[in-house]
């Protein structure tokens, strides 16, 4: 009798690590575009149809302080560019786009950097001058996020100009993570709720121990994971690559949970409310 041979795929540590990272990019791209749709419907659509009062009524941001007066313009200047950044930011991470369309990559990166720095400064203004925060201690993590954005963007820009492309790639990825810090915060917070089947260490003012931890970890953890991936790709040892792949896979699963939870619990209910009120 002839024996049936079983063919197993030839999966190396490098292939699995790259596949995990690419899967994360795909999920993040989906989540970013869902976020862009949410921002457009909640903030842009009411203005376009002549009902800007819906922004103050339905926005979770202005809900912190109902009468923000002239600072509403700063709020729009802070939030609406997020639509562009969500649609274009991840395109910077695709090697095929960088290689085939270098001019687009450069100008798209410059646009992302400029909007990112502007978003950091307007975000700090809205938090500490306009008072759009639920608590002082709860705003510290995101404020540190805002302060790091110009630093890492400046490093990414400088390394690109000086043609240190390996360093530029690292700083650009860290800049992408930092610019999307609030997006990561939503994902981590909703993912935390799902895992715990409700709040655990959270408060309405986002100043519980879990809230404070998440406000820092939402960007520090992805930055650490990015550094581990860079280290693993340079390493010659399969054990290191497989270990980092395990961490990356955990990050991928948590991102999937976060995108699904945020979409269902935070983004879709407000999108539905806008359409119901128009």
Tab-separated table of C-alpha atoms in Angstrom:
chain	number	residue	atom	x	y	z
A	1	UNK	CA	0.000	0.000	0.000
A	2	UNK	CA	1.231	3.438	-0.855
A	3	UNK	CA	1.399	5.894	1.953
A	4	UNK	CA	-0.306	9.234	1.582
A	5	UNK	CA	2.123	12.066	2.044
A	6	UNK	CA	1.053	15.050	4.052
A	7	UNK	CA	2.488	18.324	2.821
A	8	UNK	CA	2.947	20.990	5.454
A	9	UNK	CA	3.569	24.573	4.421
A	10	UNK	CA	7.137	25.703	4.763
A	11	UNK	CA	6.656	28.336	7.421
A	12	UNK	CA	9.782	30.045	8.597
A	13	UNK	CA	9.906	32.432	11.544
A	14	UNK	CA	10.476	35.345	9.160
A	15	UNK	CA	7.450	34.463	7.028
A	16	UNK	CA	5.137	34.121	10.029
A	17	UNK	CA	6.415	37.349	11.585
A	18	UNK	CA	5.934	39.255	8.313
A	19	UNK	CA	2.496	37.725	7.832
A	20	UNK	CA	1.453	38.735	11.343
A	21	UNK	CA	2.652	42.302	10.834
A	22	UNK	CA	0.885	42.523	7.454
A	23	UNK	CA	-2.319	41.191	9.032
A	24	UNK	CA	-2.098	43.876	11.707
A	25	UNK	CA	-1.626	46.559	9.027
A	26	UNK	CA	-4.722	45.268	7.208
A	27	UNK	CA	-6.858	45.354	10.385
A	28	UNK	CA	-5.494	48.780	11.293
A	29	UNK	CA	-6.269	50.028	7.780
A	30	UNK	CA	-9.850	48.793	8.123
A	31	UNK	CA	-10.164	50.389	11.552
A	32	UNK	CA	-8.671	53.672	10.342
A	33	UNK	CA	-11.113	53.908	7.446
A	34	UNK	CA	-14.033	53.098	9.752
A	35	UNK	CA	-12.788	55.872	12.033
A	36	UNK	CA	-12.567	58.263	9.071
A	37	UNK	CA	-16.188	57.455	8.190
A	38	UNK	CA	-17.201	58.092	11.793
A	39	UNK	CA	-15.428	61.467	11.868
A	40	UNK	CA	-16.983	62.504	8.554
A	41	UNK	CA	-20.537	61.587	9.569
A	42	UNK	CA	-20.324	63.006	13.088
A	43	UNK	CA	-18.439	66.250	12.421
A	44	UNK	CA	-18.511	67.073	8.711
A	45	UNK	CA	-21.943	65.911	7.593
A	46	UNK	CA	-23.964	68.046	10.067
A	47	UNK	CA	-22.089	71.152	8.866
A	48	UNK	CA	-22.552	70.262	5.204
A	49	UNK	CA	-26.333	69.843	5.600
A	50	UNK	CA	-26.712	73.005	7.700
A	51	UNK	CA	-27.178	71.421	11.129
A	52	UNK	CA	-23.917	72.176	12.994
A	53	UNK	CA	-25.741	72.080	16.352
A	54	UNK	CA	-25.715	68.270	16.061
A	55	UNK	CA	-21.962	68.332	16.624
A	56	UNK	CA	-22.389	69.810	20.100
A	57	UNK	CA	-25.315	67.486	20.803
A	58	UNK	CA	-23.819	64.174	19.707
A	59	UNK	CA	-20.061	64.586	19.914
A	60	UNK	CA	-18.439	62.801	22.873
A	61	UNK	CA	-15.764	65.524	22.907
A	62	UNK	CA	-18.032	68.540	23.215
A	63	UNK	CA	-20.113	66.545	25.660
A	64	UNK	CA	-17.410	67.288	28.209
A	65	UNK	CA	-18.247	70.979	27.975
A	66	UNK	CA	-21.433	71.903	26.134
A	67	UNK	CA	-20.678	75.593	25.552
A	68	UNK	CA	-17.293	75.798	23.873
A	69	UNK	CA	-18.042	78.944	21.852
A	70	UNK	CA	-15.323	80.003	19.450
A	71	UNK	CA	-13.240	76.965	20.343
A	72	UNK	CA	-15.589	74.955	18.134
A	73	UNK	CA	-13.536	76.152	15.155
A	74	UNK	CA	-10.373	74.820	16.793
A	75	UNK	CA	-12.194	71.552	17.426
A	76	UNK	CA	-13.034	71.264	13.727
A	77	UNK	CA	-9.433	72.143	12.800
A	78	UNK	CA	-8.265	69.381	15.128
A	79	UNK	CA	-10.713	66.629	14.173
A	80	UNK	CA	-11.526	67.000	10.470
A	81	UNK	CA	-7.912	66.549	9.241
A	82	UNK	CA	-8.071	63.153	10.980
A	83	UNK	CA	-10.168	62.026	8.008
A	84	UNK	CA	-7.240	62.696	5.664
A	85	UNK	CA	-4.684	61.169	8.017
A	86	UNK	CA	-6.790	58.046	8.530
A	87	UNK	CA	-7.126	57.578	4.776
A	88	UNK	CA	-3.494	58.281	3.898
A	89	UNK	CA	-1.351	57.471	6.942
A	90	UNK	CA	-1.222	53.713	6.573
A	91	UNK	CA	-0.418	54.030	2.858
A	92	UNK	CA	3.022	55.184	3.992
A	93	UNK	CA	3.684	51.754	5.470
A	94	UNK	CA	3.229	49.757	2.250
A	95	UNK	CA	6.650	48.955	0.689
A	96	UNK	CA	5.117	48.552	-2.788
A	97	UNK	CA	3.741	52.107	-2.690
A	98	UNK	CA	7.057	53.487	-1.435
A	99	UNK	CA	8.940	51.747	-4.258
A	100	UNK	CA	6.551	52.339	-7.160
A	101	UNK	CA	5.316	55.821	-6.242
A	102	UNK	CA	8.176	57.556	-4.416
A	103	UNK	CA	6.897	61.061	-5.219
A	104	UNK	CA	3.476	60.250	-3.767
A	105	UNK	CA	5.166	58.693	-0.724
A	106	UNK	CA	7.179	61.853	-0.073
A	107	UNK	CA	4.291	64.306	-0.450
A	108	UNK	CA	1.822	62.105	1.365
A	109	UNK	CA	4.329	61.797	4.204
A	110	UNK	CA	4.834	65.565	4.351
A	111	UNK	CA	1.075	66.098	4.484
A	112	UNK	CA	0.728	63.515	7.240
A	113	UNK	CA	3.561	65.088	9.245
A	114	UNK	CA	2.194	68.645	8.942
A	115	UNK	CA	-1.328	67.592	9.893
A	116	UNK	CA	0.060	65.470	12.716
A	117	UNK	CA	1.968	68.367	14.279
A	118	UNK	CA	-1.030	70.686	13.842
A	119	UNK	CA	-3.250	68.063	15.471
A	120	UNK	CA	-0.880	67.763	18.418
A	121	UNK	CA	-0.913	71.512	19.109
A	122	UNK	CA	-4.667	71.953	18.627
A	123	UNK	CA	-5.253	68.873	20.801
A	124	UNK	CA	-3.154	70.337	23.626
A	125	UNK	CA	-5.021	73.639	23.295
A	126	UNK	CA	-8.419	71.966	23.432
A	127	UNK	CA	-7.397	69.861	26.426
A	128	UNK	CA	-5.732	72.451	28.654
A	129	UNK	CA	-6.961	75.847	27.402
A	130	UNK	CA	-10.471	75.138	26.146
A	131	UNK	CA	-10.994	72.638	28.949
A	132	UNK	CA	-12.220	69.697	26.858
A	133	UNK	CA	-11.108	67.063	29.358
A	134	UNK	CA	-12.954	64.941	31.856
A	135	UNK	CA	-10.214	65.073	34.476
A	136	UNK	CA	-6.676	66.405	34.872
A	137	UNK	CA	-5.042	63.091	35.717
A	138	UNK	CA	-6.976	61.305	32.993
A	139	UNK	CA	-5.588	63.729	30.398
A	140	UNK	CA	-1.916	63.267	31.310
A	141	UNK	CA	-1.310	60.180	29.177
A	142	UNK	CA	-2.752	61.685	26.012
A	143	UNK	CA	-0.956	64.972	26.743
A	144	UNK	CA	2.400	63.176	26.831
A	145	UNK	CA	1.337	61.582	23.554
A	146	UNK	CA	0.768	65.069	22.109
A	147	UNK	CA	4.181	66.281	23.276
A	148	UNK	CA	5.985	63.313	21.705
A	149	UNK	CA	4.368	63.772	18.284
A	150	UNK	CA	6.424	66.836	17.142
A	151	UNK	CA	9.629	65.238	18.466
A	152	UNK	CA	9.280	61.984	16.548
A	153	UNK	CA	7.962	63.702	13.431
A	154	UNK	CA	11.002	66.003	13.468
A	155	UNK	CA	13.268	62.948	13.779
A	156	UNK	CA	11.445	61.165	10.939
A	157	UNK	CA	11.701	64.239	8.746
A	158	UNK	CA	15.405	64.815	9.530
A	159	UNK	CA	16.406	61.198	8.857
A	160	UNK	CA	14.530	61.310	5.539
A	161	UNK	CA	16.293	64.512	4.463
A	162	UNK	CA	19.686	63.068	5.440
A	163	UNK	CA	18.831	59.831	3.571
A	164	UNK	CA	19.129	57.612	6.659
A	165	UNK	CA	16.198	55.544	5.479
A	166	UNK	CA	16.395	52.721	8.024
A	167	UNK	CA	16.204	55.217	10.885
A	168	UNK	CA	13.558	57.171	8.983
A	169	UNK	CA	11.353	54.085	8.739
A	170	UNK	CA	11.557	53.521	12.502
A	171	UNK	CA	10.767	57.126	13.399
A	172	UNK	CA	8.001	57.294	10.789
A	173	UNK	CA	6.290	54.227	12.255
A	174	UNK	CA	6.576	55.670	15.760
A	175	UNK	CA	5.160	58.949	14.434
A	176	UNK	CA	2.228	57.064	12.902
A	177	UNK	CA	1.535	55.349	16.228
A	178	UNK	CA	1.735	58.613	18.186
A	179	UNK	CA	-0.437	60.588	15.757
A	180	UNK	CA	-3.063	57.867	16.108
A	181	UNK	CA	-2.744	57.719	19.892
A	182	UNK	CA	-6.368	58.726	20.524
A	183	UNK	CA	-7.523	56.103	18.022
A	184	UNK	CA	-5.467	53.477	19.851
A	185	UNK	CA	-6.911	54.705	23.163
A	186	UNK	CA	-10.453	54.051	21.943
A	187	UNK	CA	-9.474	50.581	20.735
A	188	UNK	CA	-7.680	49.656	23.945
A	189	UNK	CA	-10.486	51.008	26.128
A	190	UNK	CA	-13.266	49.209	24.246
A	191	UNK	CA	-11.159	46.054	24.021
A	192	UNK	CA	-10.648	46.229	27.786
A	193	UNK	CA	-14.405	46.490	28.280
A	194	UNK	CA	-15.021	43.456	26.082
A	195	UNK	CA	-12.400	41.297	27.807
A	196	UNK	CA	-13.757	42.254	31.253
A	197	UNK	CA	-17.392	42.174	30.128
A	198	UNK	CA	-17.745	45.756	31.306
A	199	UNK	CA	-15.643	48.427	33.025
A	200	UNK	CA	-12.981	47.249	35.452
A	201	UNK	CA	-10.892	49.982	37.029
A	202	UNK	CA	-12.632	52.600	34.856
A	203	UNK	CA	-14.644	55.695	35.786
A	204	UNK	CA	-16.914	58.115	33.946
A	205	UNK	CA	-14.174	60.751	34.164
A	206	UNK	CA	-11.501	58.464	32.656
A	207	UNK	CA	-9.385	58.701	35.812
A	208	UNK	CA	-9.615	55.131	37.132
A	209	UNK	CA	-6.437	53.020	37.392
A	210	UNK	CA	-7.245	51.130	34.188
A	211	UNK	CA	-8.080	54.388	32.366
A	212	UNK	CA	-4.775	55.966	33.379
A	213	UNK	CA	-2.784	52.861	32.438
A	214	UNK	CA	-4.508	52.630	29.046
A	215	UNK	CA	-3.920	56.347	28.362
A	216	UNK	CA	-0.161	55.656	28.421
A	217	UNK	CA	-0.096	52.080	27.102
A	218	UNK	CA	-2.239	52.927	24.060
A	219	UNK	CA	0.856	54.327	22.322
A	220	UNK	CA	3.791	53.088	24.431
A	221	UNK	CA	2.843	49.410	23.970
A	222	UNK	CA	2.603	49.618	20.140
A	223	UNK	CA	5.875	51.571	20.053
A	224	UNK	CA	7.569	48.881	22.141
A	225	UNK	CA	6.127	46.155	19.925
A	226	UNK	CA	7.373	47.996	16.819
A	227	UNK	CA	10.882	48.082	18.294
A	228	UNK	CA	10.672	44.355	19.083
A	229	UNK	CA	9.665	43.643	15.480
A	230	UNK	CA	12.609	45.679	14.166
A	231	UNK	CA	14.916	43.815	16.546
A	232	UNK	CA	13.534	40.419	15.538
A	233	UNK	CA	13.954	41.162	11.831
A	234	UNK	CA	17.630	41.999	12.441
A	235	UNK	CA	18.211	38.926	14.608
A	236	UNK	CA	19.665	35.676	13.297
A	237	UNK	CA	17.947	33.585	15.979
A	238	UNK	CA	14.653	31.869	15.201
A	239	UNK	CA	13.680	31.736	18.904
A	240	UNK	CA	13.722	35.521	19.096
A	241	UNK	CA	11.668	35.815	15.914
A	242	UNK	CA	9.073	33.302	17.153
A	243	UNK	CA	8.865	35.022	20.561
A	244	UNK	CA	8.273	38.427	18.993
A	245	UNK	CA	5.771	36.847	16.604
A	246	UNK	CA	3.806	35.621	19.621
A	247	UNK	CA	3.685	39.167	21.037
A	248	UNK	CA	2.738	40.550	17.612
A	249	UNK	CA	-0.035	37.949	17.287
A	250	UNK	CA	-1.392	38.960	20.701
A	251	UNK	CA	-1.348	42.589	19.547
A	252	UNK	CA	-3.150	41.578	16.361
A	253	UNK	CA	-5.897	39.755	18.286
A	254	UNK	CA	-6.358	42.668	20.667
A	255	UNK	CA	-6.534	45.092	17.732
A	256	UNK	CA	-9.224	42.958	16.085
A	257	UNK	CA	-11.211	42.949	19.331
A	258	UNK	CA	-10.704	46.691	19.749
A	259	UNK	CA	-11.757	47.601	16.204
A	260	UNK	CA	-14.870	45.409	16.410
A	261	UNK	CA	-15.806	46.652	19.881
A	262	UNK	CA	-15.200	50.320	19.086
A	263	UNK	CA	-17.124	50.064	15.844
A	264	UNK	CA	-20.144	48.483	17.501
A	265	UNK	CA	-20.095	50.284	20.861
A	266	UNK	CA	-18.809	53.755	20.017
A	267	UNK	CA	-18.756	54.598	16.290
A	268	UNK	CA	-21.915	52.999	14.892
A	269	UNK	CA	-24.326	54.250	17.626
A	270	UNK	CA	-23.274	57.866	16.988
A	271	UNK	CA	-23.330	57.442	13.206
A	272	UNK	CA	-26.846	56.047	13.526
A	273	UNK	CA	-27.818	58.949	15.808
A	274	UNK	CA	-26.635	61.500	13.228
A	275	UNK	CA	-28.642	59.897	10.429
A	276	UNK	CA	-31.644	59.667	12.745
A	277	UNK	CA	-31.438	63.360	13.592
A	278	UNK	CA	-30.986	64.672	10.029
